[in-house]
Amino acid sequence: MTNGAQALIATLADAGVEVCFGNPGTSEMHFVAALDSVPRMRGVLCLFEGVVTGAADGYARIAGKPAVTLLHLGPGLANGLANLHNARRAHTPIVNVVGEHAADHKQYDAPLDSDIDALTGWSHSWTRRGSSPELIGRDAADAVAAVQATPSRIATLVLPADVSWGDGGVPATPVEPVPAAAPDQSIIAEIAKVLRSGESSVLLIGGPAATERGLAATDRIAAATGARPLVETHPARLTRGAGVPAVDRLGYLAEQATRQLDGAEHVIVAGTRAPVSFFAYPDKPSDLVPAGATVHELAASDVDVVAALEALAAVVAADVEPRGAASSLPELPTGPLDVRNWVKVIGALLPEDAIISDESNTSGIFLGAATAGSPRHDVLSLTGGAIGQGLPVAVGAAVAAPDRPVIALQSDGSAAYTISALWTMARENLNITTVLINNRAYAILRMELERVGATEVGPKAGSLLDLARPDMDFAEIARGFGVPATVATTCAELAEQFRTALAEPGPHLIDARIPSLF
Amino acid sequence: MTNGAQALIATLADAGVEVCFGNPGTSEMHFVAALDSVPRMRGVLCLFEGVVTGAADGYARIAGKPAVTLLHLGPGLANGLANLHNARRAHTPIVNVVGEHAADHKQYDAPLDSDIDALTGWSHSWTRRGSSPELIGRDAADAVAAVQATPSRIATLVLPADVSWGDGGVPATPVEPVPAAAPDQSIIAEIAKVLRSGESSVLLIGGPAATERGLAATDRIAAATGARPLVETHPARLTRGAGVPAVDRLGYLAEQATRQLDGAEHVIVAGTRAPVSFFAYPDKPSDLVPAGATVHELAASDVDVVAALEALAAVVAADVEPRGAASSLPELPTGPLDVRNWVKVIGALLPEDAIISDESNTSGIFLGAATAGSPRHDVLSLTGGAIGQGLPVAVGAAVAAPDRPVIALQSDGSAAYTISALWTMARENLNITTVLINNRAYAILRMELERVGATEVGPKAGSLLDLARPDMDFAEIARGFGVPATVATTCAELAEQFRTALAEPGPHLIDARIPSLF
């Protein structure tokens, strides 16, 4: 006999979903037991649901296909929501399986009972409640198809315990996702006309357009027409480095972004939206599109945006080749670590084909310049602004690409959110080098406190932005979670430890002590 | 000029809310800046919102009045939800302040934007959105009154950044909470008749009835009528120990609870609900009320349940005095630590007037017996089943009662959820002794795996319930967060380290290694 859980897992595996990141509870025990019945499904235990969902996000950004998460009832999903928020902004395909009380048990409002649908609603998830062992396979096949539509997205299957343990499960054949729509030639013609008009244009790309084919098309268009190319501020996955067309990112601070967009009469967006500021500030505009500029959308959200960029390039830049960035490494700096030099150590030593999970925040403001000519790499950035993404995403990326070096550039305050990700790195022996930029402050908030006009900062306010007293020793924390770790205070130490960590298999953490910028 | 944030904080302080547990972001910077304008408000920084909300829960369980939390937008609230779920089940008064984008900024769906109302709905929170600096003081006064109604509850004020920074704030005078309703004398007379009928009765108390006055009345009723007294499985705060009437708790496992309730013809509930099993199991009932028994509710939810118990005692036990538990300490055990002896070390050495934050889970199954005759103490238990409560609740309890020793009995798997609470213990120099019961397993799930009937456990399933490979070293983790820590493997080591930790001010963690029960 096949139970519901077995049918569900077999269906997922048949549809190419091969990794389950999970943190189960009692109501998910049959799902856990069923994992052994499907050899193709790998189970990866995380010690907190925020790690589970972040890992699933990182996995799919690199693998290009979804993982499944296993979450325990409403509170388990709640713990995973912040990184699902980031995944939603990244348009990452993820299939969540959230355990639910058995149907007969719901009426009793047992202690762990809650309104799971309210949470799936918040996450903008495609949602279905499993109703029977017979149908749960079909539900799973539909979920996998749903997340792989264009744009890709999150789906959540709510799995009552009795559907999981009930006999009569039927694995379902995979469902083909709805294919992306073809580019609209009339829009392409119209935008081609704008680009040829001689008026000042910005071409702002994001989403799937930030990987190599999209960047190549963007570069050709820019070279042929003079349009200023830009990548959205926080792309889910940006391919860059030597040989890859280099496109600057739109700045995080409204002041930077405004400068980059200054004078544009047209803002053409592809795979992203018209630029807005991250936060509101008194007496400053939220809409960053220059006054009087026209916004043009190259592709509706269900269109293959890379194909649209290539079609546009074929019209305006038929004979233009993309230009890859030159190989150029920063010199290895010397002296005590600071915000300007630690990134050069990374840039100088970055291995070929690395994946960077970047949550370095303010400490990383010079990272892009320092790694522009380093070997080709992918950067996974903090798409939704919900901190605590970096270490979990690194876990998922390393599971997806065991042969690529994964480098987590992680700020201290954000690391504290999902620090137990280190344990999963150790358990799975993942090739992740974490450089923990330990500046002992919520530096970004010190900066923002002034920017929002709250200029009179007293000792209580200052204390809430201060991560010293006591200083966190992330090397000790990492060792406690089973990850070998070292402390670096100079460029030479960071360089030596970074080289060593990359040369050895398995995870390593470098607690890099730098002064806060703010 | 007074801005909205200043008016809000001044109003809270005037209403007796004197502690703000927070983890702010850019949209809350004016609230942070305003803290220094209200000297009565203490700001306590936590490094993750699950710590913030759990600390607010622990604070109010001990202080008997609410703290305020400061949370950053929807993702910040999302991270705090699991412990708000526990607080909801505990009927703890908490006022959340959740920052929100400025009104004009909402339309742009900026990266951190989300549907905050969906989350407050999930948490069953009294919710109001601040609409102007002029009215936010009144909103705050209403929120404080709302949480202090009967039963007490959570409230959430959504605070748009422009309401926070806008001038024209007006502090409001406190609003009196609606007082608890008086007991219904006809119900009391009816239940008195049941108790005198000679039929077998259970008196199951919970909520505010689990503290000393309620226990005294319960004990008198039981002594006079022969009713079996029981406390709900997971009381928010249970007073016990030498001199306090001893009432057994209803067991966590349905099998235990069924035995305790066996033969009852009447189940009288006071301050809690009719007993149900935590989870559903195939072919087992969820409703734990014995077949044919009648459930009687002594007091509706808006009634002063302690007054109702005392009124009932006045009728059926007018001349009966409550009987305090005898003082009786376990002998200090010897040998390697195990699940039966570690609790005796705690019982033997528990200081007077201690507060125990208990998230020892399966490792604590013998804790109640071992501490029954220890000096009087309060136990704060895991009310909603969402793990990761114990360390944050200890933080809040220690802030509420700086002169009482706080003891966190914490299992390893649950500790990993909100481990950064250790940092706040260190920063605030809180008198918390954490005994980390490190059995290197999700032991409760190993037990549940069999109980749900998933008996064929393969290596993948086993791996998901196993917290070894690598072993976590919580002493190292604690030191990394600034908390002095030691490792105990024998009873003698635990006893010595526990004594030392209690004698020294500030936090200490003992990583107590015991074999898993399952």
mmCIF file of N, CA, C and O in Angstrom, chain A residues 269-310:
data_model
loop_
_atom_site.group_PDB
_atom_site.id
_atom_site.type_symbol
_atom_site.label_atom_id
_atom_site.label_comp_id
_atom_site.label_asym_id
_atom_site.label_seq_id
_atom_site.Cartn_x
_atom_site.Cartn_y
_atom_site.Cartn_z
ATOM 1 N N VAL A 269 12.257 49.078 -18.769
ATOM 2 C CA VAL A 269 12.468 48.029 -17.755
ATOM 3 C C VAL A 269 12.234 46.663 -18.388
ATOM 4 O O VAL A 269 11.325 46.473 -19.199
ATOM 5 N N ALA A 270 13.091 45.721 -17.996
ATOM 6 C CA ALA A 270 13.008 44.357 -18.530
ATOM 7 C C ALA A 270 13.267 43.371 -17.404
ATOM 8 O O ALA A 270 14.371 43.313 -16.865
ATOM 9 N N GLY A 271 12.236 42.644 -17.005
ATOM 10 C CA GLY A 271 12.397 41.655 -15.934
ATOM 11 C C GLY A 271 12.389 42.271 -14.552
ATOM 12 O O GLY A 271 12.676 41.585 -13.564
ATOM 13 N N THR A 272 12.059 43.539 -14.451
ATOM 14 C CA THR A 272 11.974 44.208 -13.153
ATOM 15 C C THR A 272 10.952 45.333 -13.264
ATOM 16 O O THR A 272 10.235 45.418 -14.270
ATOM 17 N N ARG A 273 10.873 46.150 -12.238
ATOM 18 C CA ARG A 273 9.873 47.208 -12.239
ATOM 19 C C ARG A 273 10.541 48.573 -12.248
ATOM 20 O O ARG A 273 11.743 48.696 -12.015
ATOM 21 N N ALA A 274 9.753 49.601 -12.474
ATOM 22 C CA ALA A 274 10.303 50.956 -12.431
ATOM 23 C C ALA A 274 10.889 51.195 -11.037
ATOM 24 O O ALA A 274 10.336 50.742 -10.041
ATOM 25 N N PRO A 275 12.023 51.863 -10.967
ATOM 26 C CA PRO A 275 12.745 51.967 -9.694
ATOM 27 C C PRO A 275 12.036 52.835 -8.656
ATOM 28 O O PRO A 275 11.544 53.912 -8.965
ATOM 29 N N VAL A 276 11.995 52.300 -7.423
ATOM 30 C CA VAL A 276 11.442 53.048 -6.284
ATOM 31 C C VAL A 276 12.453 52.972 -5.147
ATOM 32 O O VAL A 276 13.266 52.053 -5.094
ATOM 33 N N SER A 277 12.373 53.915 -4.250
ATOM 34 C CA SER A 277 13.319 53.878 -3.133
ATOM 35 C C SER A 277 12.913 52.789 -2.144
ATOM 36 O O SER A 277 11.741 52.444 -2.023
ATOM 37 N N PHE A 278 13.900 52.258 -1.451
ATOM 38 C CA PHE A 278 13.670 51.154 -0.529
ATOM 39 C C PHE A 278 12.749 51.601 0.599
ATOM 40 O O PHE A 278 11.807 50.911 0.972
ATOM 41 N N PHE A 279 13.048 52.753 1.159
ATOM 42 C CA PHE A 279 12.243 53.316 2.248
ATOM 43 C C PHE A 279 11.786 54.713 1.853
ATOM 44 O O PHE A 279 12.310 55.306 0.908
ATOM 45 N N ALA A 280 10.814 55.208 2.614
ATOM 46 C CA ALA A 280 10.404 56.601 2.465
ATOM 47 C C ALA A 280 11.242 57.463 3.401
ATOM 48 O O ALA A 280 11.626 57.020 4.485
ATOM 49 N N TYR A 281 11.527 58.665 2.976
ATOM 50 C CA TYR A 281 12.231 59.631 3.811
ATOM 51 C C TYR A 281 11.447 60.934 3.780
ATOM 52 O O TYR A 281 10.851 61.267 2.743
ATOM 53 N N PRO A 282 11.421 61.658 4.900
ATOM 54 C CA PRO A 282 10.660 62.906 4.919
ATOM 55 C C PRO A 282 11.087 63.811 3.761
ATOM 56 O O PRO A 282 12.282 64.016 3.533
ATOM 57 N N ASP A 283 10.124 64.278 3.023
ATOM 58 C CA ASP A 283 10.352 65.264 1.964
ATOM 59 C C ASP A 283 11.227 64.776 0.816
ATOM 60 O O ASP A 283 11.860 65.558 0.132
ATOM 61 N N LYS A 284 11.307 63.438 0.631
ATOM 62 C CA LYS A 284 12.026 62.932 -0.541
ATOM 63 C C LYS A 284 11.065 62.056 -1.338
ATOM 64 O O LYS A 284 10.232 61.362 -0.753
ATOM 65 N N PRO A 285 11.196 62.063 -2.668
ATOM 66 C CA PRO A 285 10.274 61.233 -3.464
ATOM 67 C C PRO A 285 10.604 59.741 -3.329
ATOM 68 O O PRO A 285 11.751 59.372 -3.158
ATOM 69 N N SER A 286 9.575 58.916 -3.406
ATOM 70 C CA SER A 286 9.761 57.464 -3.409
ATOM 71 C C SER A 286 9.986 56.941 -4.821
ATOM 72 O O SER A 286 10.682 55.959 -5.026
ATOM 73 N N ASP A 287 9.361 57.615 -5.775
ATOM 74 C CA ASP A 287 9.465 57.204 -7.179
ATOM 75 C C ASP A 287 10.770 57.765 -7.729
ATOM 76 O O ASP A 287 10.973 58.979 -7.753
ATOM 77 N N LEU A 288 11.658 56.874 -8.159
ATOM 78 C CA LEU A 288 12.975 57.327 -8.591
ATOM 79 C C LEU A 288 13.057 57.625 -10.087
ATOM 80 O O LEU A 288 14.105 58.030 -10.587
ATOM 81 N N VAL A 289 11.963 57.423 -10.790
ATOM 82 C CA VAL A 289 11.960 57.753 -12.213
ATOM 83 C C VAL A 289 12.062 59.271 -12.339
ATOM 84 O O VAL A 289 11.312 59.999 -11.696
ATOM 85 N N PRO A 290 13.027 59.748 -13.116
ATOM 86 C CA PRO A 290 13.185 61.204 -13.236
ATOM 87 C C PRO A 290 11.888 61.866 -13.725
ATOM 88 O O PRO A 290 11.157 61.283 -14.544
ATOM 89 N N ALA A 291 11.626 63.047 -13.214
ATOM 90 C CA ALA A 291 10.401 63.771 -13.581
ATOM 91 C C ALA A 291 10.321 63.909 -15.096
ATOM 92 O O ALA A 291 11.302 64.265 -15.743
ATOM 93 N N GLY A 292 9.183 63.582 -15.649
ATOM 94 C CA GLY A 292 8.976 63.751 -17.092
ATOM 95 C C GLY A 292 9.422 62.555 -17.915
ATOM 96 O O GLY A 292 9.102 62.479 -19.108
ATOM 97 N N ALA A 293 10.168 61.636 -17.320
ATOM 98 C CA ALA A 293 10.622 60.469 -18.092
ATOM 99 C C ALA A 293 9.463 59.500 -18.313
ATOM 100 O O ALA A 293 8.543 59.422 -17.507
ATOM 101 N N THR A 294 9.528 58.784 -19.421
ATOM 102 C CA THR A 294 8.511 57.786 -19.741
ATOM 103 C C THR A 294 9.059 56.404 -19.402
ATOM 104 O O THR A 294 10.206 56.098 -19.715
ATOM 105 N N VAL A 295 8.224 55.581 -18.737
ATOM 106 C CA VAL A 295 8.632 54.210 -18.419
ATOM 107 C C VAL A 295 8.066 53.272 -19.484
ATOM 108 O O VAL A 295 6.883 53.360 -19.836
ATOM 109 N N HIS A 296 8.898 52.407 -20.014
ATOM 110 C CA HIS A 296 8.479 51.424 -21.018
ATOM 111 C C HIS A 296 8.763 50.036 -20.475
ATOM 112 O O HIS A 296 9.882 49.765 -20.025
ATOM 113 N N GLU A 297 7.789 49.144 -20.559
ATOM 114 C CA GLU A 297 8.008 47.779 -20.103
ATOM 115 C C GLU A 297 8.256 46.895 -21.324
ATOM 116 O O GLU A 297 7.369 46.732 -22.162
ATOM 117 N N LEU A 298 9.439 46.324 -21.403
ATOM 118 C CA LEU A 298 9.811 45.528 -22.575
ATOM 119 C C LEU A 298 8.993 44.242 -22.651
ATOM 120 O O LEU A 298 8.658 43.780 -23.748
ATOM 121 N N ALA A 299 8.697 43.662 -21.484
ATOM 122 C CA ALA A 299 8.038 42.355 -21.489
ATOM 123 C C ALA A 299 7.083 42.274 -20.308
ATOM 124 O O ALA A 299 7.471 42.606 -19.176
ATOM 125 N N ALA A 300 5.860 41.845 -20.562
ATOM 126 C CA ALA A 300 4.937 41.594 -19.461
ATOM 127 C C ALA A 300 5.504 40.461 -18.606
ATOM 128 O O ALA A 300 6.409 39.731 -19.023
ATOM 129 N N SER A 301 4.942 40.309 -17.398
ATOM 130 C CA SER A 301 5.560 39.398 -16.441
ATOM 131 C C SER A 301 5.543 37.944 -16.899
ATOM 132 O O SER A 301 6.357 37.152 -16.452
ATOM 133 N N ASP A 302 4.636 37.570 -17.801
ATOM 134 C CA ASP A 302 4.579 36.173 -18.238
ATOM 135 C C ASP A 302 5.389 35.911 -19.509
ATOM 136 O O ASP A 302 5.324 34.824 -20.083
ATOM 137 N N VAL A 303 6.169 36.901 -19.924
ATOM 138 C CA VAL A 303 6.939 36.786 -21.173
ATOM 139 C C VAL A 303 8.371 36.349 -20.864
ATOM 140 O O VAL A 303 8.924 36.680 -19.826
ATOM 141 N N ASP A 304 8.960 35.615 -21.756
ATOM 142 C CA ASP A 304 10.379 35.249 -21.679
ATOM 143 C C ASP A 304 11.197 36.517 -21.912
ATOM 144 O O ASP A 304 11.408 36.951 -23.041
ATOM 145 N N VAL A 305 11.670 37.105 -20.822
ATOM 146 C CA VAL A 305 12.279 38.434 -20.912
ATOM 147 C C VAL A 305 13.636 38.375 -21.603
ATOM 148 O O VAL A 305 14.042 39.330 -22.280
ATOM 149 N N VAL A 306 14.327 37.252 -21.474
ATOM 150 C CA VAL A 306 15.616 37.127 -22.165
ATOM 151 C C VAL A 306 15.382 37.099 -23.676
ATOM 152 O O VAL A 306 16.082 37.768 -24.442
ATOM 153 N N ALA A 307 14.370 36.347 -24.071
ATOM 154 C CA ALA A 307 14.029 36.322 -25.505
ATOM 155 C C ALA A 307 13.646 37.714 -25.990
ATOM 156 O O ALA A 307 13.987 38.117 -27.117
ATOM 157 N N ALA A 308 12.960 38.470 -25.148
ATOM 158 C CA ALA A 308 12.562 39.827 -25.543
ATOM 159 C C ALA A 308 13.786 40.715 -25.717
ATOM 160 O O ALA A 308 13.875 41.499 -26.670
ATOM 161 N N LEU A 309 14.752 40.602 -24.799
ATOM 162 C CA LEU A 309 15.977 41.404 -24.930
ATOM 163 C C LEU A 309 16.747 41.008 -26.190
ATOM 164 O O LEU A 309 17.277 41.858 -26.908
ATOM 165 N N GLU A 310 16.786 39.713 -26.451
ATOM 166 C CA GLU A 310 17.514 39.260 -27.649
ATOM 167 C C GLU A 310 16.804 39.720 -28.920
ATOM 168 O O GLU A 310 17.452 40.086 -29.907
#
